[in-house]
Short mmCIF file of C-alpha atoms in Angstrom, two decimals:
data_model
loop_
_atom_site.label_atom_id
_atom_site.label_comp_id
_atom_site.label_asym_id
_atom_site.label_seq_id
_atom_site.Cartn_x
_atom_site.Cartn_y
_atom_site.Cartn_z
CA UNK F 1108 -2.50 -1.82 34.59
CA UNK F 1109 -3.38 -2.03 30.90
CA UNK F 1110 -2.84 -5.39 29.21
CA UNK F 1111 0.04 -5.58 26.72
CA UNK F 1112 -0.05 -7.87 23.70
CA UNK F 1113 2.75 -10.42 23.81
CA UNK F 1114 4.39 -9.11 20.64
CA UNK F 1115 4.63 -5.65 22.22
CA UNK F 1116 6.33 -6.72 25.45
CA UNK F 1117 9.50 -4.85 26.38
CA UNK F 1118 12.37 -6.33 28.40
CA UNK F 1119 12.72 -5.42 32.07
CA UNK F 1120 9.44 -3.54 32.21
CA UNK F 1121 6.62 -4.58 34.53
CA UNK F 1122 3.67 -5.56 32.32
CA UNK F 1123 0.36 -7.38 32.30
CA UNK F 1124 -0.21 -10.13 29.74
CA UNK F 1125 -3.36 -12.20 29.16
CA UNK F 1126 -4.16 -15.09 26.89
CA UNK F 1127 -4.89 -18.77 26.44
CA UNK F 1128 -2.83 -21.50 28.08
CA UNK F 1129 -1.27 -23.22 25.09
CA UNK F 1130 0.81 -25.70 27.09
CA UNK F 1131 1.35 -26.41 30.77
CA UNK F 1132 4.42 -28.29 32.02
CA UNK F 1133 4.93 -29.29 35.66
CA UNK F 1134 8.55 -30.19 36.57
CA UNK F 1135 10.27 -30.85 39.90
CA UNK F 1136 11.29 -27.26 40.48
CA UNK F 1137 9.33 -25.21 37.97
CA UNK F 1138 5.95 -24.82 36.27
CA UNK F 1139 6.15 -23.59 32.69
CA UNK F 1140 3.19 -22.03 30.89
CA UNK F 1141 3.17 -21.29 27.18
CA UNK F 1142 0.77 -18.36 26.98
CA UNK F 1143 -0.68 -17.33 23.62
CA UNK F 1144 -2.64 -14.34 22.45
CA UNK F 1145 -3.45 -13.33 18.88
CA UNK F 1146 -0.11 -11.56 18.51
CA UNK F 1147 2.18 -14.39 19.60
CA UNK F 1148 3.26 -16.57 22.49
CA UNK F 1149 5.78 -16.57 25.32
CA UNK F 1150 6.99 -18.83 28.11
CA UNK F 1151 5.95 -17.95 31.64
CA UNK F 1152 8.30 -19.50 34.22
CA UNK F 1153 7.12 -20.05 37.82
CA UNK F 1154 9.56 -21.10 40.54
CA UNK F 1155 7.95 -23.60 42.91
CA UNK F 1156 10.34 -22.77 45.73
CA UNK F 1157 9.54 -19.06 45.88
CA UNK F 1158 6.09 -19.03 44.23
CA UNK F 1159 4.50 -22.25 45.48
CA UNK F 1160 1.00 -20.75 45.79
CA UNK F 1161 1.07 -19.39 42.22
CA UNK F 1162 2.42 -22.72 40.92
CA UNK F 1163 -0.39 -24.66 42.58
CA UNK F 1164 -3.01 -22.20 41.35
CA UNK F 1165 -1.88 -22.18 37.71
CA UNK F 1166 -1.93 -25.98 37.51
CA UNK F 1167 -5.72 -25.77 37.86
CA UNK F 1168 -5.84 -24.02 34.50
CA UNK F 1169 -5.67 -26.73 31.84
CA UNK F 1170 -4.87 -26.02 28.20
CA UNK F 1171 -7.40 -23.60 26.75
CA UNK F 1172 -7.97 -21.73 29.99
CA UNK F 1173 -7.58 -17.96 30.00
CA UNK F 1174 -5.16 -16.42 32.50
CA UNK F 1175 -3.47 -13.09 33.20
CA UNK F 1176 0.03 -12.55 34.57
CA UNK F 1177 1.73 -9.45 35.91
CA UNK F 1178 5.51 -9.56 35.70
CA UNK F 1179 8.63 -8.83 33.67
CA UNK F 1180 10.06 -10.17 30.41
CA UNK F 1181 13.70 -11.23 30.75
CA UNK F 1182 16.23 -12.47 28.22
CA UNK F 1183 17.24 -16.09 28.78
CA UNK F 1184 19.78 -18.38 27.14
CA UNK F 1185 17.98 -21.38 28.64
CA UNK F 1186 14.74 -20.83 26.72
CA UNK F 1187 15.94 -21.76 23.24
CA UNK F 1188 12.66 -21.33 21.37
CA UNK F 1189 11.91 -17.80 22.55
CA UNK F 1190 15.25 -16.52 23.86
CA UNK F 1191 13.35 -14.98 26.75
CA UNK F 1192 10.89 -15.78 29.53
CA UNK F 1193 8.21 -13.93 31.42
CA UNK F 1194 8.78 -13.95 35.19
CA UNK F 1195 5.42 -13.40 36.92
CA UNK F 1196 4.74 -11.67 40.20
CA UNK F 1197 0.98 -12.18 40.17
CA UNK F 1198 -1.55 -14.51 38.54
CA UNK F 1199 -5.26 -14.24 37.87
CA UNK F 1200 -7.26 -17.09 36.32
CA UNK F 1201 -9.93 -15.54 34.11
CA UNK F 1202 -11.67 -18.77 33.10
CA UNK F 1203 -10.95 -22.48 33.40
CA UNK F 1204 -11.52 -24.54 30.26
CA UNK F 1205 -12.99 -27.98 29.87
CA UNK F 1206 -11.04 -30.48 27.74
CA UNK F 1207 -11.46 -29.72 24.03
CA UNK F 1208 -13.97 -31.97 22.21
CA UNK F 1209 -11.99 -31.76 18.94
CA UNK F 1210 -8.51 -32.81 17.88
CA UNK F 1211 -6.23 -31.72 15.06
CA UNK F 1212 -7.19 -34.93 13.23
CA UNK F 1213 -10.92 -34.08 13.22
CA UNK F 1214 -12.47 -33.37 9.80
CA UNK F 1215 -13.53 -29.86 8.87
CA UNK F 1216 -17.24 -30.49 9.54
CA UNK F 1217 -16.49 -31.68 13.07
CA UNK F 1218 -14.25 -28.66 13.59
CA UNK F 1219 -16.94 -26.24 12.41
CA UNK F 1220 -19.22 -27.59 15.15
CA UNK F 1221 -16.70 -26.08 17.57
CA UNK F 1222 -15.44 -23.28 15.34
CA UNK F 1223 -14.52 -21.04 18.28
CA UNK F 1224 -12.00 -23.70 19.34
CA UNK F 1225 -10.87 -24.55 15.82
CA UNK F 1226 -9.91 -20.93 15.22
CA UNK F 1227 -7.40 -20.93 18.11
CA UNK F 1228 -4.43 -21.83 15.94
CA UNK F 1229 -1.69 -19.88 14.20
CA UNK F 1230 -2.75 -21.21 10.81
CA UNK F 1231 -6.35 -20.16 11.25
CA UNK F 1232 -5.45 -16.77 12.68
CA UNK F 1233 -3.30 -16.19 9.60
CA UNK F 1234 -6.32 -16.77 7.35
CA UNK F 1235 -8.02 -13.72 8.80
CA UNK F 1236 -4.84 -11.68 8.92
CA UNK F 1237 -4.55 -12.27 5.18
CA UNK F 1238 -8.22 -11.63 4.51
CA UNK F 1239 -8.10 -8.37 6.46
CA UNK F 1240 -5.05 -7.29 4.48
CA UNK F 1241 -6.75 -8.13 1.16
CA UNK F 1242 -9.93 -6.18 1.87
CA UNK F 1243 -8.07 -3.26 3.41
CA UNK F 1244 -5.79 -3.14 0.37
CA UNK F 1245 -8.76 -3.10 -2.00
CA UNK F 1246 -10.28 -0.27 0.00
CA UNK F 1247 -7.01 1.69 0.11
CA UNK F 1248 -6.48 1.30 -3.62
CA UNK F 1249 -9.98 2.44 -4.54
CA UNK F 1250 -10.15 5.34 -2.11
CA UNK F 1251 -6.99 6.71 -3.69
CA UNK F 1252 -8.89 6.66 -6.98
CA UNK F 1253 -11.85 8.61 -5.58
CA UNK F 1254 -14.26 5.67 -5.20
CA UNK F 1255 -17.15 5.97 -2.73
CA UNK F 1256 -18.00 3.10 -0.39
CA UNK F 1257 -21.72 2.34 -0.26
CA UNK F 1258 -23.87 -0.17 1.62
CA UNK F 1259 -26.84 -1.55 -0.29
CA UNK F 1260 -29.93 -3.34 1.10
CA UNK F 1261 -29.83 -7.10 1.56
CA UNK F 1262 -33.60 -7.31 2.03
CA UNK F 1263 -35.18 -6.70 -1.36
CA UNK F 1264 -38.71 -6.69 -2.71
CA UNK F 1265 -38.09 -8.55 -5.97
CA UNK F 1266 -35.73 -11.38 -6.80
CA UNK F 1267 -32.56 -9.83 -8.21
CA UNK F 1268 -30.91 -10.57 -11.55
CA UNK F 1269 -32.40 -13.86 -12.71
CA UNK F 1270 -35.20 -14.57 -10.26
CA UNK F 1271 -33.63 -17.91 -9.37
CA UNK F 1272 -31.33 -19.06 -6.59
CA UNK F 1273 -32.72 -16.59 -4.05
CA UNK F 1274 -33.89 -17.08 -0.48
CA UNK F 1275 -37.51 -16.07 0.07
CA UNK F 1276 -38.75 -14.85 3.44
CA UNK F 1277 -41.80 -13.31 5.06
CA UNK F 1278 -41.56 -9.53 5.37
CA UNK F 1279 -44.52 -8.41 7.48
CA UNK F 1280 -47.51 -8.88 5.12
CA UNK F 1281 -45.58 -9.66 1.94
CA UNK F 1282 -42.67 -11.61 0.49
CA UNK F 1283 -39.10 -10.42 0.46
CA UNK F 1284 -35.82 -11.91 -0.71
CA UNK F 1285 -32.20 -11.95 0.41
CA UNK F 1286 -30.06 -10.18 -2.19
CA UNK F 1287 -27.90 -12.50 -4.29
CA UNK F 1288 -25.94 -9.48 -5.50
CA UNK F 1289 -25.81 -5.69 -5.03
CA UNK F 1290 -25.79 -5.43 -8.83
CA UNK F 1291 -28.93 -3.39 -9.36
CA UNK F 1292 -28.07 -0.93 -6.59
CA UNK F 1293 -24.52 -0.50 -7.87
CA UNK F 1294 -26.01 0.56 -11.18
CA UNK F 1295 -28.50 2.81 -9.43
CA UNK F 1296 -25.47 4.58 -7.94
CA UNK F 1297 -24.17 5.12 -11.47
CA UNK F 1298 -27.52 6.61 -12.50
CA UNK F 1299 -27.30 8.82 -9.39
CA UNK F 1300 -24.01 10.24 -10.64
CA UNK F 1301 -21.82 8.63 -7.96
CA UNK F 1302 -19.31 7.87 -10.71
CA UNK F 1303 -17.22 5.23 -8.86
CA UNK F 1304 -18.37 3.02 -6.00
CA UNK F 1305 -17.51 -0.18 -4.19
CA UNK F 1306 -19.11 -2.31 -1.49
CA UNK F 1307 -18.06 -5.09 0.87
CA UNK F 1308 -21.01 -7.07 2.18
CA UNK F 1309 -22.89 -10.37 2.48
CA UNK F 1310 -24.22 -12.15 -0.60
CA UNK F 1311 -26.83 -14.93 -0.51
CA UNK F 1312 -27.21 -17.75 -3.03
CA UNK F 1313 -29.88 -20.44 -2.66
CA UNK F 1314 -27.82 -23.01 -4.55
CA UNK F 1315 -27.60 -26.63 -3.42
CA UNK F 1316 -23.93 -26.84 -4.31
CA UNK F 1317 -21.65 -29.10 -2.30
CA UNK F 1318 -18.29 -28.20 -3.82
CA UNK F 1319 -15.19 -26.92 -2.01
CA UNK F 1320 -15.78 -23.40 -3.40
CA UNK F 1321 -19.52 -22.73 -2.98
CA UNK F 1322 -21.44 -21.30 -0.02
CA UNK F 1323 -25.00 -20.09 0.49
CA UNK F 1324 -23.76 -16.91 2.21
CA UNK F 1325 -20.42 -15.29 1.57
CA UNK F 1326 -18.70 -11.92 1.57
CA UNK F 1327 -18.67 -10.14 -1.76
CA UNK F 1328 -16.48 -7.28 -2.91
CA UNK F 1329 -18.27 -5.35 -5.64
CA UNK F 1330 -17.24 -2.39 -7.73
CA UNK F 1331 -18.82 -0.20 -10.41
CA UNK F 1332 -17.44 2.79 -12.34
CA UNK F 1333 -18.83 5.20 -14.92
CA UNK F 1334 -17.57 6.74 -18.15
CA UNK F 1335 -15.73 3.67 -19.38
CA UNK F 1336 -14.94 3.06 -23.06
CA UNK F 1337 -15.35 -0.71 -22.84
CA UNK F 1338 -15.07 -3.59 -20.41
CA UNK F 1339 -11.28 -3.62 -20.77
CA UNK F 1340 -11.32 -0.51 -18.59
CA UNK F 1341 -12.96 -2.65 -15.89
CA UNK F 1342 -10.38 -5.43 -16.33
CA UNK F 1343 -7.59 -2.87 -15.91
CA UNK F 1344 -8.97 -1.59 -12.60
CA UNK F 1345 -9.37 -5.12 -11.25
CA UNK F 1346 -5.88 -6.11 -12.37
CA UNK F 1347 -4.28 -3.09 -10.70
CA UNK F 1348 -6.31 -3.62 -7.54
CA UNK F 1349 -5.37 -7.30 -7.23
CA UNK F 1350 -1.69 -6.62 -7.87
CA UNK F 1351 -1.73 -3.90 -5.19
CA UNK F 1352 -3.40 -6.24 -2.69
CA UNK F 1353 -1.20 -9.27 -3.40
CA UNK F 1354 1.92 -7.14 -3.08
CA UNK F 1355 0.74 -5.97 0.36
CA UNK F 1356 -0.08 -9.53 1.44
CA UNK F 1357 3.32 -10.77 0.28
CA UNK F 1358 5.19 -7.99 2.09
CA UNK F 1359 3.27 -8.43 5.34
CA UNK F 1360 2.52 -12.16 5.48
CA UNK F 1361 4.48 -13.86 2.70
CA UNK F 1362 6.97 -15.48 5.08
CA UNK F 1363 4.24 -16.74 7.43
CA UNK F 1364 2.24 -18.14 4.51
CA UNK F 1365 5.34 -19.98 3.32
CA UNK F 1366 6.06 -21.29 6.82
CA UNK F 1367 2.52 -22.43 7.70
CA UNK F 1368 1.06 -23.30 4.30
CA UNK F 1369 4.13 -23.99 2.18
CA UNK F 1370 2.97 -21.60 -0.54
CA UNK F 1371 4.57 -18.61 -2.25
CA UNK F 1372 2.50 -15.49 -2.82
CA UNK F 1373 3.07 -14.63 -6.47
CA UNK F 1374 2.61 -10.98 -7.38
CA UNK F 1375 1.86 -10.65 -11.12
CA UNK F 1376 4.56 -8.75 -12.99
CA UNK F 1377 2.73 -8.62 -16.32
CA UNK F 1378 -0.69 -7.75 -17.67
CA UNK F 1379 -3.34 -10.45 -17.22
CA UNK F 1380 -3.59 -12.46 -20.47
CA UNK F 1381 -6.94 -12.30 -22.27
CA UNK F 1382 -8.47 -15.05 -24.42
CA UNK F 1383 -11.80 -15.51 -26.15
CA UNK F 1384 -13.79 -18.51 -24.95
CA UNK F 1385 -13.64 -20.22 -28.33
CA UNK F 1386 -9.84 -19.89 -28.36
CA UNK F 1387 -9.65 -21.31 -24.83
CA UNK F 1388 -11.51 -24.42 -25.96
CA UNK F 1389 -9.36 -24.71 -29.05
CA UNK F 1390 -6.17 -24.65 -26.96
CA UNK F 1391 -7.55 -26.99 -24.31
CA UNK F 1392 -8.31 -29.58 -26.97
CA UNK F 1393 -4.99 -29.28 -28.80
CA UNK F 1394 -2.85 -29.17 -25.64
CA UNK F 1395 -4.68 -31.42 -23.18
CA UNK F 1396 -7.17 -33.38 -25.27
CA UNK F 1397 -10.20 -31.76 -23.64
CA UNK F 1398 -13.19 -31.47 -25.97
CA UNK F 1399 -16.11 -29.44 -24.73
CA UNK F 1400 -19.64 -30.84 -25.22
CA UNK F 1401 -21.48 -29.04 -28.02
CA UNK F 1402 -24.17 -27.86 -25.63
CA UNK F 1403 -21.57 -26.09 -23.42
CA UNK F 1404 -19.70 -24.12 -26.09
CA UNK F 1405 -21.16 -20.80 -24.92
CA UNK F 1406 -19.93 -21.11 -21.34
CA UNK F 1407 -16.83 -22.29 -19.46
CA UNK F 1408 -17.36 -25.75 -18.00
CA UNK F 1409 -16.07 -26.67 -14.56
CA UNK F 1410 -13.46 -29.01 -16.03
CA UNK F 1411 -12.32 -26.38 -18.53
CA UNK F 1412 -12.10 -23.82 -15.72
CA UNK F 1413 -9.73 -26.11 -13.81
CA UNK F 1414 -7.63 -26.73 -16.93
CA UNK F 1415 -7.19 -22.98 -17.33
CA UNK F 1416 -4.67 -23.19 -14.50
CA UNK F 1417 -2.32 -25.15 -16.77
CA UNK F 1418 -3.29 -23.21 -19.87
CA UNK F 1419 -2.49 -19.77 -18.43
CA UNK F 1420 0.83 -21.02 -17.04
CA UNK F 1421 1.86 -22.88 -20.18
CA UNK F 1422 0.89 -20.14 -22.63
CA UNK F 1423 1.61 -16.99 -20.65
CA UNK F 1424 3.47 -17.88 -17.45
CA UNK F 1425 0.57 -16.37 -15.50
CA UNK F 1426 -1.64 -17.56 -12.64
CA UNK F 1427 -4.45 -15.38 -14.03
CA UNK F 1428 -6.49 -15.66 -17.21
CA UNK F 1429 -9.25 -13.33 -18.47
CA UNK F 1430 -11.83 -15.19 -20.57
CA UNK F 1431 -14.18 -13.20 -22.84
CA UNK F 1432 -16.85 -13.66 -25.54
CA UNK F 1433 -19.36 -15.85 -23.76
CA UNK F 1434 -22.71 -16.49 -25.42
CA UNK F 1435 -25.58 -14.10 -24.72
CA UNK F 1436 -27.61 -17.06 -23.49
CA UNK F 1437 -25.13 -17.66 -20.66
CA UNK F 1438 -24.68 -14.03 -19.55
CA UNK F 1439 -26.94 -11.71 -17.59
CA UNK F 1440 -29.44 -9.57 -19.50
CA UNK F 1441 -27.80 -6.32 -18.31
CA UNK F 1442 -24.46 -7.06 -20.01
CA UNK F 1443 -23.94 -4.77 -22.99
CA UNK F 1444 -23.71 -6.60 -26.32
CA UNK F 1445 -21.82 -5.72 -29.47
CA UNK F 1446 -22.77 -7.70 -32.56
CA UNK F 1447 -24.62 -10.03 -30.22
CA UNK F 1448 -21.56 -10.72 -28.04
CA UNK F 1449 -21.76 -9.83 -24.31
CA UNK F 1450 -19.11 -7.31 -23.37
CA UNK F 1451 -17.90 -9.06 -20.27
CA UNK F 1452 -15.37 -11.45 -18.85
CA UNK F 1453 -14.56 -14.03 -16.21
CA UNK F 1454 -11.28 -13.82 -14.33
CA UNK F 1455 -9.76 -17.22 -13.58
CA UNK F 1456 -7.08 -17.55 -10.90
CA UNK F 1457 -5.24 -20.87 -10.53
CA UNK F 1458 -8.07 -22.66 -12.33
CA UNK F 1459 -10.92 -21.12 -10.34
CA UNK F 1460 -13.28 -18.32 -11.35
CA UNK F 1461 -13.04 -15.37 -8.96
CA UNK F 1462 -14.82 -12.67 -10.95
CA UNK F 1463 -17.54 -12.01 -13.45
CA UNK F 1464 -17.31 -8.49 -14.83
CA UNK F 1465 -18.79 -6.55 -17.72
CA UNK F 1466 -19.72 -3.30 -19.34
CA UNK F 1467 -23.40 -2.82 -18.51
CA UNK F 1468 -26.13 -1.83 -20.92
CA UNK F 1469 -26.98 1.73 -19.89
CA UNK F 1470 -29.40 2.59 -22.71
CA UNK F 1471 -33.02 2.10 -21.66
CA UNK F 1472 -34.46 0.71 -24.90
CA UNK F 1473 -31.67 -1.81 -25.44
CA UNK F 1474 -31.81 -2.91 -21.81
CA UNK F 1475 -35.57 -3.37 -21.93
CA UNK F 1476 -35.27 -5.47 -25.09
CA UNK F 1477 -32.67 -7.75 -23.46
CA UNK F 1478 -34.79 -8.16 -20.33
CA UNK F 1479 -37.81 -9.03 -22.52
CA UNK F 1480 -35.73 -11.57 -24.39
CA UNK F 1481 -34.99 -13.43 -21.15
CA UNK F 1482 -38.57 -13.12 -19.88
CA UNK F 1483 -37.57 -10.86 -16.99
CA UNK F 1484 -39.32 -7.60 -17.89
CA UNK F 1485 -41.84 -7.75 -15.02
CA UNK F 1486 -39.28 -8.97 -12.45
CA UNK F 1487 -36.96 -6.03 -13.08
CA UNK F 1488 -39.46 -3.19 -13.43
CA UNK F 1489 -38.02 -1.26 -10.48
CA UNK F 1490 -34.49 -1.66 -11.86
CA UNK F 1491 -35.47 -0.38 -15.30
CA UNK F 1492 -36.54 2.94 -13.80
CA UNK F 1493 -32.89 3.80 -13.09
CA UNK F 1494 -32.20 4.27 -16.80
CA UNK F 1495 -35.12 6.46 -17.86
CA UNK F 1496 -33.53 9.76 -16.86
CA UNK F 1497 -30.05 9.32 -18.29
CA UNK F 1498 -27.23 7.06 -17.17
CA UNK F 1499 -23.51 7.17 -18.12
CA UNK F 1500 -21.77 4.19 -19.73
CA UNK F 1501 -20.49 2.03 -16.91
CA UNK F 1502 -19.27 -1.39 -15.86
CA UNK F 1503 -18.00 -3.32 -12.92
CA UNK F 1504 -17.35 -6.67 -11.32
CA UNK F 1505 -17.88 -8.71 -8.19
CA UNK F 1506 -15.49 -11.08 -6.51
CA UNK F 1507 -15.79 -13.32 -3.48
CA UNK F 1508 -13.49 -12.41 -0.59
CA UNK F 1509 -13.70 -15.94 0.81
CA UNK F 1510 -12.94 -17.60 -2.51
CA UNK F 1511 -10.00 -15.27 -3.04
CA UNK F 1512 -8.60 -16.23 0.38
CA UNK F 1513 -9.24 -19.90 -0.34
CA UNK F 1514 -7.19 -19.85 -3.55
CA UNK F 1515 -4.40 -17.79 -2.03
CA UNK F 1516 -3.88 -20.27 0.83
CA UNK F 1517 -4.78 -23.48 -1.00
CA UNK F 1518 -7.74 -24.32 1.27
CA UNK F 1519 -11.45 -25.09 0.92
CA UNK F 1520 -14.22 -22.54 1.30
CA UNK F 1521 -15.27 -24.09 4.63
CA UNK F 1522 -11.83 -23.52 6.10
CA UNK F 1523 -11.46 -19.83 5.18
CA UNK F 1524 -14.89 -18.55 6.20
CA UNK F 1525 -15.29 -17.40 9.79
CA UNK F 1526 -18.54 -19.39 9.89
CA UNK F 1527 -19.48 -21.45 6.83
CA UNK F 1528 -23.02 -21.52 5.48
CA UNK F 1529 -24.05 -24.25 3.07
CA UNK F 1530 -27.16 -26.28 2.22
CA UNK F 1531 -26.59 -28.50 5.27
CA UNK F 1532 -25.01 -25.95 7.62
CA UNK F 1533 -26.93 -23.33 9.58
CA UNK F 1534 -25.07 -23.63 12.91
CA UNK F 1535 -23.12 -22.48 14.86
#
């Protein structure tokens, strides 16, 4: 008989269910098992008088053990929590667990040591329900707009983008690097005439950052599109994509998120507000007394980024804020410039950066000059070849799937990643 997920059980129909023993209660006349699978949980009721052998057998399976039951789901006024109970006819113990080495009170680093056990909770399952919905929504939205999904190499021959913060490894008789971004290959796709592409894949950053939002390996969602007029076209696509995804998350999981995390999923009902960096600093000083150090005027400081949560709410009633007009010194060499100003943006959500996007420089001579300016001409020789035979004007962005989930659920990066990777974490 094929196993049925608990949420799909039908009354008065003989079925097989399998899952983890959530709770086990031994009373004078009955043994009660709360059985849980990823879809839900139910009470299994075993009568000691008529099913003594099954009752004795199931008591060997402590919490965390995996068991299967064959039986029938019946409505019951006595089971207040579920309104029903599963009456088994047969039991099979699939595996007997040892006592769990972690408790709910354990810190996140202790829990990660036993991540396969830590993930066996409703709250943690919901994280990946939400993340799946987000990524699937992005994909749905873009496929409807004729985007192609591509998969770029993560083993590369030269250090991408800046040459820093990359992991070096031995590749047969030469050096290779783990890609810190699919940026160059996204642009190669534009030069190939692919027009609109996206990718979901791993990203590697050799940064010794110990914050609640940084990781050395994470999942990136990247997008690039051709024939844009300016970077505002890129902002518009991202805005529409995020609104589409958040609406889907709210419809499917909004109630569960409220129940388990106490948070409301807010779907933007207006265009994302846009501010120049200099104006952001001006408002932060006048409203909250924050004065940026002179040396940091060309970039958004960590403290200013956090204050943008209040700024975007107070000025625009929005959780999102698009910040533009960074200094050329602080932006990548491949960002197009107009009058010396990079044509790009950061998207801040609830005081945390989730995206850097831009119109790219697609003209070979200008791109070469900007690479020379930053001393990267030799490092990006292979990349420069993409633009010698014609390339349409284009732009795009990248956002972190894990960071997006983290902000949505009010958690840390360690909690939302299936397995976290950081400077001090390479196991499990």
